[in-house]
Short mmCIF file of C-alpha atoms and ligand atoms in Angstrom, two decimals:
data_model
loop_
_atom_site.label_atom_id
_atom_site.label_comp_id
_atom_site.label_asym_id
_atom_site.label_seq_id
_atom_site.Cartn_x
_atom_site.Cartn_y
_atom_site.Cartn_z
CA MET A 3 82.13 161.62 65.98
CA ARG A 4 85.63 161.55 64.54
CA GLY A 5 87.13 158.92 62.28
CA TYR A 6 86.46 156.92 59.21
CA ALA A 7 83.53 157.85 57.01
CA GLY A 8 81.91 154.52 56.16
CA LYS A 9 82.00 151.73 53.65
CA ALA A 10 83.97 153.78 51.13
CA GLU A 11 87.05 153.50 53.34
CA MET A 12 86.75 149.78 53.87
CA SER A 13 89.37 147.62 52.27
CA ALA A 14 88.57 144.84 49.78
CA GLU A 15 85.04 143.58 50.33
CA ALA A 16 86.27 140.01 50.20
CA HIS A 17 87.54 140.33 53.75
CA PRO A 18 85.12 139.88 56.62
CA VAL A 19 84.91 143.00 58.77
CA VAL A 20 84.82 142.78 62.55
CA ALA A 21 83.54 145.82 64.43
CA VAL A 22 85.18 146.12 67.85
CA LEU A 23 83.78 148.19 70.71
CA GLY A 24 86.83 149.69 72.42
CA GLY A 25 90.20 150.78 71.10
CA GLY A 26 92.78 149.80 73.72
CA GLN A 27 95.62 147.34 73.48
CA LEU A 28 93.30 144.35 73.23
CA GLY A 29 91.67 145.93 70.17
CA ARG A 30 95.11 146.57 68.74
CA MET A 31 96.08 142.91 69.14
CA LEU A 32 92.78 141.79 67.58
CA VAL A 33 93.61 144.00 64.59
CA GLN A 34 97.05 142.42 64.29
CA ALA A 35 95.63 138.89 64.53
CA GLY A 36 93.06 139.77 61.87
CA GLN A 37 95.77 140.95 59.51
CA ARG A 38 97.34 137.49 59.69
CA ILE A 39 94.13 135.68 58.73
CA GLY A 40 92.56 138.10 56.26
CA VAL A 41 90.07 139.72 58.63
CA ASP A 42 89.67 143.50 58.79
CA CYS A 43 88.87 145.02 62.17
CA ARG A 44 87.22 148.38 62.67
CA LEU A 45 87.48 149.96 66.11
CA TYR A 46 85.16 152.16 68.13
CA VAL A 47 87.17 154.30 70.50
CA PRO A 48 85.15 155.97 73.24
CA GLY A 49 87.83 158.34 74.56
CA PRO A 50 89.85 161.14 72.99
CA GLU A 51 92.98 159.00 72.97
CA THR A 52 93.47 156.09 70.61
CA VAL A 53 96.38 153.69 70.86
CA THR A 54 95.29 152.01 67.69
CA SER A 55 95.53 154.96 65.35
CA GLY A 56 96.95 153.85 62.05
CA ALA A 57 96.47 150.19 62.93
CA ALA A 58 92.90 150.02 61.61
CA PRO A 59 90.00 152.29 60.68
CA ALA A 60 88.71 153.80 63.91
CA ILE A 61 85.68 155.80 64.91
CA SER A 62 86.06 158.03 67.92
CA ALA A 63 82.70 158.83 69.49
CA ALA A 64 80.70 158.61 72.70
CA TRP A 65 79.19 155.25 73.67
CA ASP A 66 75.69 156.64 73.10
CA ASP A 67 76.32 158.22 69.68
CA GLU A 68 73.80 156.29 67.58
CA ASP A 69 74.98 157.72 64.25
CA ALA A 70 78.53 156.63 65.01
CA LEU A 71 77.32 153.15 66.05
CA ARG A 72 75.38 152.87 62.78
CA CYS A 73 78.56 153.78 60.95
CA LEU A 74 80.45 151.12 62.92
CA ALA A 75 77.90 148.46 61.98
CA ASP A 76 77.62 149.50 58.33
CA GLY A 77 78.97 146.60 56.27
CA ALA A 78 80.39 144.79 59.32
CA THR A 79 80.15 140.98 59.34
CA VAL A 80 80.01 140.72 63.11
CA ALA A 81 80.72 142.88 66.16
CA THR A 82 82.45 142.23 69.47
CA TRP A 83 83.96 144.16 72.39
CA GLU A 84 87.46 144.33 73.83
CA VAL A 85 86.39 145.94 77.10
CA GLU A 86 83.51 144.84 79.34
CA HIS A 87 82.73 148.31 80.63
CA VAL A 88 80.60 149.17 77.62
CA PRO A 89 77.14 150.47 78.53
CA LEU A 90 74.54 147.74 78.04
CA GLY A 91 72.44 150.18 76.01
CA THR A 92 75.30 150.52 73.50
CA VAL A 93 75.58 146.76 73.02
CA ALA A 94 71.79 146.39 72.81
CA PHE A 95 71.60 149.12 70.15
CA LEU A 96 74.46 147.61 68.14
CA SER A 97 72.85 144.16 68.38
CA ARG A 98 69.88 145.45 66.41
CA LEU A 99 72.21 146.41 63.56
CA VAL A 100 74.68 143.53 63.43
CA GLN A 101 75.27 140.17 65.14
CA VAL A 102 77.30 140.76 68.32
CA TYR A 103 79.40 137.98 69.86
CA PRO A 104 79.51 137.33 72.74
CA ALA A 105 75.83 138.27 72.92
CA ALA A 106 74.61 141.22 75.00
CA SER A 107 73.11 138.74 77.49
CA VAL A 108 76.68 137.76 78.51
CA LEU A 109 77.40 141.32 79.58
CA VAL A 110 74.08 141.48 81.42
CA ASN A 111 75.19 138.47 83.46
CA VAL A 112 78.80 139.35 84.20
CA GLN A 113 79.33 143.10 84.00
CA ASP A 114 77.94 143.65 87.49
CA ARG A 115 80.07 141.77 90.02
CA MET A 116 77.00 141.05 92.12
CA LEU A 117 75.28 139.24 89.25
CA GLN A 118 78.52 137.50 88.29
CA LYS A 119 79.01 136.13 91.82
CA GLY A 120 75.35 135.13 91.89
CA LEU A 121 75.90 133.18 88.66
CA PHE A 122 78.80 131.23 90.21
CA ASP A 123 76.65 130.35 93.23
CA CYS A 124 73.74 129.40 91.03
CA LEU A 125 75.94 127.02 89.02
CA GLY A 126 77.54 125.56 92.16
CA LEU A 127 80.96 126.86 91.10
CA PRO A 128 83.53 127.53 93.84
CA THR A 129 83.97 131.22 94.72
CA ALA A 130 84.72 133.22 97.89
CA PRO A 131 81.61 133.81 100.03
CA TRP A 132 80.22 137.28 99.45
CA MET A 133 77.31 139.60 99.99
CA ALA A 134 75.98 142.84 98.55
CA PRO A 135 75.33 145.17 101.50
CA ASP A 136 72.34 147.55 101.61
CA ASP A 137 73.48 149.50 104.66
CA LEU A 138 76.24 149.79 107.22
CA GLU A 139 74.64 147.14 109.40
CA SER A 140 74.84 144.56 106.63
CA CYS A 141 78.50 145.50 106.06
CA ARG A 142 79.15 144.71 109.72
CA GLU A 143 77.19 141.51 109.38
CA ALA A 144 79.49 140.47 106.50
CA ALA A 145 82.53 141.27 108.68
CA ALA A 146 81.11 139.10 111.47
CA ARG A 147 80.19 136.27 109.10
CA PHE A 148 83.32 136.16 106.90
CA GLY A 149 85.85 137.68 109.32
CA LEU A 150 88.35 140.48 108.69
CA PRO A 151 90.06 141.34 106.46
CA LEU A 152 87.30 141.63 103.89
CA VAL A 153 87.62 142.73 100.29
CA ALA A 154 85.24 145.44 99.07
CA LYS A 155 84.86 145.50 95.28
CA ALA A 156 82.89 148.04 93.25
CA ARG A 157 80.03 146.32 91.46
CA LEU A 158 80.76 148.09 88.19
CA GLY A 159 83.77 149.55 86.43
CA GLY A 160 86.74 148.09 88.37
CA TYR A 161 89.96 147.04 86.66
CA ASP A 162 93.61 146.50 87.63
CA GLY A 163 92.54 146.45 91.28
CA ARG A 164 90.85 149.86 91.01
CA GLY A 165 87.55 150.10 92.79
CA GLN A 166 88.78 147.68 95.46
CA ARG A 167 89.89 148.02 99.03
CA ILE A 168 90.83 145.69 101.84
CA LEU A 169 88.91 146.30 105.06
CA ARG A 170 90.95 145.39 108.14
CA CYS A 171 88.94 146.92 110.98
CA ASP A 172 85.52 148.39 111.77
CA ALA A 173 86.72 151.91 110.86
CA ASP A 174 87.60 150.62 107.35
CA VAL A 175 84.15 149.07 107.06
CA VAL A 176 82.49 152.38 107.99
CA GLU A 177 84.72 154.29 105.57
CA ALA A 178 84.00 151.86 102.71
CA TRP A 179 80.28 152.26 103.26
CA ASN A 180 80.47 156.07 103.48
CA GLN A 181 82.61 156.32 100.36
CA ARG A 182 80.67 153.80 98.27
CA GLY A 183 80.31 154.78 94.64
CA PRO A 184 77.02 155.25 92.80
CA TYR A 185 76.57 151.54 92.06
CA GLY A 186 77.64 150.15 95.43
CA PHE A 187 79.98 147.25 96.11
CA ILE A 188 80.13 143.67 97.16
CA LEU A 189 82.00 142.35 100.18
CA GLU A 190 84.00 139.20 99.72
CA ARG A 191 85.92 136.94 102.10
CA PHE A 192 89.68 137.45 101.85
CA VAL A 193 91.01 134.27 100.24
CA SER A 194 94.37 132.87 101.26
CA PHE A 195 95.97 131.19 98.29
CA THR A 196 99.31 129.77 97.25
CA ASP A 197 99.11 131.46 93.88
CA GLU A 198 96.81 132.92 91.27
CA CYS A 199 96.13 131.35 87.93
CA SER A 200 93.74 131.64 85.04
CA ILE A 201 92.31 129.67 82.20
CA VAL A 202 91.57 131.23 78.85
CA SER A 203 89.05 129.33 76.74
CA VAL A 204 87.24 129.73 73.46
CA HIS A 205 83.73 128.63 72.48
CA GLY A 206 82.90 128.35 68.79
CA GLN A 207 79.51 128.95 67.21
CA ASP A 208 79.17 125.19 66.67
CA GLY A 209 79.63 124.50 70.39
CA GLU A 210 83.25 123.41 70.23
CA ILE A 211 85.27 124.45 73.28
CA ARG A 212 89.05 124.67 73.46
CA HIS A 213 91.17 125.68 76.42
CA TRP A 214 94.73 126.96 76.61
CA PRO A 215 96.85 125.57 79.45
CA VAL A 216 96.20 127.01 82.92
CA VAL A 217 98.79 129.71 83.60
CA GLU A 218 100.28 131.19 86.75
CA ASN A 219 99.73 134.92 87.23
CA ARG A 220 101.82 137.11 89.51
CA HIS A 221 100.39 140.42 90.64
CA HIS A 222 101.71 143.53 92.34
CA ASP A 223 99.26 145.96 93.96
CA GLY A 224 96.34 144.22 92.24
CA ILE A 225 97.93 144.54 88.76
CA LEU A 226 99.10 141.56 86.72
CA THR A 227 102.87 141.75 86.28
CA THR A 228 103.93 138.31 85.00
CA THR A 229 102.29 135.24 83.45
CA LEU A 230 104.04 131.86 83.28
CA ALA A 231 102.66 129.42 80.74
CA PRO A 232 102.37 126.57 81.12
CA HIS A 233 103.25 125.76 84.72
CA PRO A 234 105.48 122.66 84.81
CA ALA A 235 104.40 121.38 88.21
CA TRP A 236 100.63 121.62 87.91
CA SER A 237 98.72 118.38 87.57
CA PRO A 238 96.44 117.32 84.72
CA GLY A 239 93.70 117.18 87.39
CA LEU A 240 94.07 120.91 88.04
CA GLN A 241 93.83 121.61 84.31
CA ALA A 242 90.72 119.41 84.11
CA ARG A 243 89.04 121.22 87.03
CA ALA A 244 89.78 124.63 85.51
CA GLU A 245 88.44 123.43 82.14
CA ALA A 246 85.27 122.13 83.79
CA ILE A 247 84.65 125.52 85.44
CA ALA A 248 85.23 127.40 82.19
CA SER A 249 83.10 125.00 80.13
CA THR A 250 80.20 125.27 82.58
CA LEU A 251 80.24 129.05 82.26
CA LEU A 252 80.68 129.08 78.47
CA ARG A 253 77.72 126.74 78.01
CA LYS A 254 75.47 128.45 80.53
CA LEU A 255 76.13 131.85 78.98
CA ASN A 256 75.74 130.60 75.38
CA TYR A 257 79.07 132.25 74.92
CA VAL A 258 80.78 132.70 71.56
CA GLY A 259 84.40 133.88 71.61
CA VAL A 260 87.25 133.96 74.11
CA MET A 261 86.65 134.16 77.85
CA ALA A 262 89.05 134.11 80.80
CA VAL A 263 88.45 132.81 84.32
CA GLU A 264 90.76 134.14 87.03
CA LEU A 265 91.32 131.65 89.83
CA PHE A 266 92.95 131.36 93.24
CA ARG A 267 94.85 128.11 93.76
CA ASN A 268 95.53 126.27 96.97
CA GLY A 269 97.25 123.03 96.04
CA GLU A 270 94.67 121.15 94.00
CA VAL A 271 91.79 123.42 95.06
CA LEU A 272 90.60 126.19 92.76
CA VAL A 273 88.37 129.11 93.75
CA ILE A 274 87.04 131.50 91.10
CA ASN A 275 88.00 135.13 91.50
CA GLU A 276 86.25 136.56 88.47
CA VAL A 277 85.38 136.11 84.83
CA ALA A 278 86.56 138.40 82.05
CA PRO A 279 84.19 138.18 79.05
CA ARG A 280 86.88 138.98 76.49
CA VAL A 281 90.45 138.32 75.46
CA HIS A 282 92.61 138.69 78.55
CA ASN A 283 96.03 139.94 79.64
CA SER A 284 96.93 136.48 80.98
CA GLY A 285 96.47 135.15 77.44
CA HIS A 286 98.95 137.48 75.72
CA TRP A 287 101.62 134.77 75.88
CA THR A 288 99.58 132.78 73.34
CA ILE A 289 100.70 135.14 70.53
CA GLU A 290 104.14 133.52 70.48
CA GLY A 291 103.71 130.65 72.94
CA ALA A 292 100.73 128.72 71.53
CA ARG A 293 99.77 127.22 68.17
CA CYS A 294 96.90 129.70 67.84
CA SER A 295 96.65 132.92 69.84
CA GLN A 296 93.64 133.99 71.89
CA PHE A 297 93.17 136.93 69.50
CA GLU A 298 93.06 134.78 66.36
CA ASN A 299 90.76 132.25 68.00
CA HIS A 300 88.40 134.99 69.19
CA LEU A 301 88.06 136.20 65.60
CA ARG A 302 87.68 132.63 64.36
CA ALA A 303 84.94 131.90 66.89
CA ILE A 304 82.86 135.01 66.25
CA LEU A 305 83.16 134.55 62.48
CA GLY A 306 82.05 130.92 62.71
CA ARG A 307 85.38 129.58 61.45
CA PRO A 308 87.03 126.39 62.74
CA LEU A 309 89.01 127.04 65.91
CA GLY A 310 92.80 126.91 65.98
CA GLU A 311 94.84 124.64 68.22
CA THR A 312 95.38 125.89 71.76
CA ALA A 313 98.40 123.74 72.66
CA ALA A 314 101.48 125.54 73.99
CA GLN A 315 104.64 125.66 71.89
CA GLY A 316 107.45 125.60 74.41
CA TYR A 317 107.30 127.53 77.67
CA ALA A 318 106.45 131.22 77.72
CA ALA A 319 106.66 134.07 80.21
CA MET A 320 104.88 137.37 79.65
CA VAL A 321 105.94 140.48 81.54
CA ASN A 322 103.73 143.56 81.59
CA CYS A 323 105.42 146.94 81.16
CA LEU A 324 103.82 149.33 83.61
CA GLY A 325 104.16 153.11 83.41
CA THR A 326 106.73 153.36 80.61
CA MET A 327 108.02 151.09 77.88
CA PRO A 328 111.71 150.17 78.25
CA ASP A 329 113.86 151.18 75.28
CA ALA A 330 114.25 148.27 72.87
CA HIS A 331 118.05 148.27 73.13
CA HIS A 332 117.84 147.12 76.77
CA THR A 333 116.31 143.80 75.77
CA GLU A 334 116.88 143.20 72.09
CA ASP A 335 119.74 140.74 72.57
CA LEU A 336 117.47 138.47 74.67
CA GLY A 337 115.16 137.25 71.92
CA VAL A 338 112.26 139.07 73.55
CA HIS A 339 108.98 139.59 71.69
CA ARG A 340 108.15 143.24 72.27
CA HIS A 341 104.61 144.62 72.17
CA ASP A 342 104.45 148.39 72.53
CA TYR A 343 100.85 149.59 72.86
CA ARG A 344 101.93 153.19 72.09
CA HIS A 345 100.13 154.49 75.16
CA GLN A 346 101.06 157.76 76.78
CA PRO A 347 103.27 156.86 79.77
CA ARG A 348 101.38 157.01 83.09
CA THR A 349 102.23 155.54 86.47
CA GLY A 350 100.89 152.00 86.79
CA ARG A 351 99.38 151.94 83.30
CA LYS A 352 99.91 148.87 81.11
CA VAL A 353 101.86 150.34 78.19
CA GLY A 354 103.18 147.15 76.64
CA HIS A 355 104.35 143.63 77.30
CA LEU A 356 107.38 141.46 76.65
CA THR A 357 107.27 137.73 76.04
CA VAL A 358 110.09 135.20 76.19
CA VAL A 359 109.70 131.61 75.04
CA GLY A 360 112.03 128.71 75.86
CA ALA A 361 112.11 125.17 74.55
CA THR A 362 112.32 123.95 78.16
CA VAL A 363 111.17 125.30 81.51
CA ALA A 364 114.79 125.87 82.51
CA GLU A 365 115.46 127.90 79.38
CA ARG A 366 112.30 129.98 79.85
CA ASP A 367 113.10 130.64 83.51
CA ALA A 368 116.69 131.61 82.74
CA ARG A 369 115.55 134.08 80.06
CA LEU A 370 112.91 135.50 82.36
CA ALA A 371 115.45 135.97 85.16
CA VAL A 372 117.80 137.92 82.87
CA LEU A 373 114.91 139.98 81.51
CA GLN A 374 113.72 140.86 85.01
CA GLN A 375 117.24 141.84 86.06
CA ARG A 376 117.53 144.15 83.08
CA LEU A 377 114.13 145.72 83.75
CA ALA A 378 114.99 146.23 87.43
CA ALA A 379 118.28 147.88 86.46
CA ILE A 380 116.47 150.32 84.14
CA THR A 381 113.93 151.38 86.78
CA VAL A 382 116.49 151.86 89.60
N1 ATP B 11 88.83 137.83 97.83
C1 ATP B 11 90.13 138.09 97.63
N2 ATP B 11 91.05 137.63 98.51
C2 ATP B 11 92.38 137.91 98.33
N3 ATP B 11 92.87 138.64 97.31
C3 ATP B 11 92.00 139.09 96.40
C4 ATP B 11 90.59 138.85 96.51
N4 ATP B 11 89.99 139.42 95.45
C5 ATP B 11 90.96 140.00 94.72
N5 ATP B 11 92.18 139.82 95.27
C6 ATP B 11 93.48 140.30 94.73
O1 ATP B 11 93.28 141.49 93.97
C7 ATP B 11 93.59 141.27 92.57
C8 ATP B 11 92.63 142.04 91.69
O2 ATP B 11 91.32 141.58 91.97
P1 ATP B 11 90.22 141.44 90.83
O3 ATP B 11 90.74 140.54 89.79
O4 ATP B 11 88.94 141.08 91.46
O5 ATP B 11 90.15 142.96 90.37
P2 ATP B 11 90.11 143.69 89.01
O6 ATP B 11 90.15 145.13 89.34
O7 ATP B 11 88.99 143.16 88.23
O8 ATP B 11 91.45 143.34 88.32
P3 ATP B 11 91.71 142.98 86.79
O9 ATP B 11 90.69 143.66 85.97
O10 ATP B 11 93.08 143.49 86.55
O11 ATP B 11 91.65 141.49 86.73
C9 ATP B 11 93.48 139.76 92.41
O12 ATP B 11 94.20 139.32 91.29
C10 ATP B 11 94.06 139.28 93.74
O13 ATP B 11 95.46 139.41 93.75
MG1 MG B 12 91.07 140.32 88.03
#
């Protein structure tokens, strides 16, 4: 274990302390939100690298280091996670030391894609037909039933499109089966959609639910590149349907905190892609573009405080910076809000994001267009 030594290093006891499993950019933004509302966060970083160093006290230790987890819980008001790929045993152990929100049972239900899809079916929520194959024959059966192409998704551990492949022919099906990882995969019908969107919602301890506006998400190679919030042309009916889906899940899971539902849209029809049981990349725009950000409301919810307003303020666009962070001078005349996660540059890695906000859709779109031109010019 490396990192802070316990209560002695905690700041003024008057502040509630939130213990966060994970130390990536989401943890960093939780820390920053906490600083604005008098909440101290303490991070648990499982890898050797920490992007949050200096931002908050951090413990660097393995997920199964019980001494380090005791240290994390010591004096904490509540605990949470910023990444869903935390071993269930870690969350169960921590739950015996301190209240964890969302509860460990949420992870049990959604961490494994097979159980998550089963939950949607059980609740009658719309999602692409799927199956969990036991052998090559059942993979072929899925291909016959759903048609090709099919999407194979690892049951555990996938993110940013990793752990996924599109199967276009029988040879792909055979290869996917032969190269399956230790936990297997699910096979899902390929959904044709006009666009992708998501709803980020928050459930308080008292049962209150608030939703931010549904946002449009643009992806490249399975990675989110741009979020537009809110979408000017989408109907109140679409927002209501997305809210109904999210509320059903939040209530069923006895959820406390922020949750995101990723959706495929075809006109007025929504199909669930997946649930993220945490603050989400498609909610980063809320830092500058909404009355209360997803990060602040997550802290509010898990601490039992009243929730903040989720209404948008103007029109926002969030652009992910992948691989490297552009130098500030390229964009500083554009009124861009710059979030540098201080990650080591690596191809395809989310290293930061930029947000522009306009008073009107036209202003937002014009700013986004200029920003995208500048970014394209840097990468040429
Ligand atoms: N059934 C499907 N049909 C068509 N496209 C799909 C399907 N499932 C996923 N995709 C595409 O792949 C992208 C990534 O898929 P998904 O969200 O399931 O993976 P992920 O690795 O969990 O990604 P992340 O963690 O970044 O959200 C989706 O946003 C969508 O563009
Ligand atoms: Mg996704």
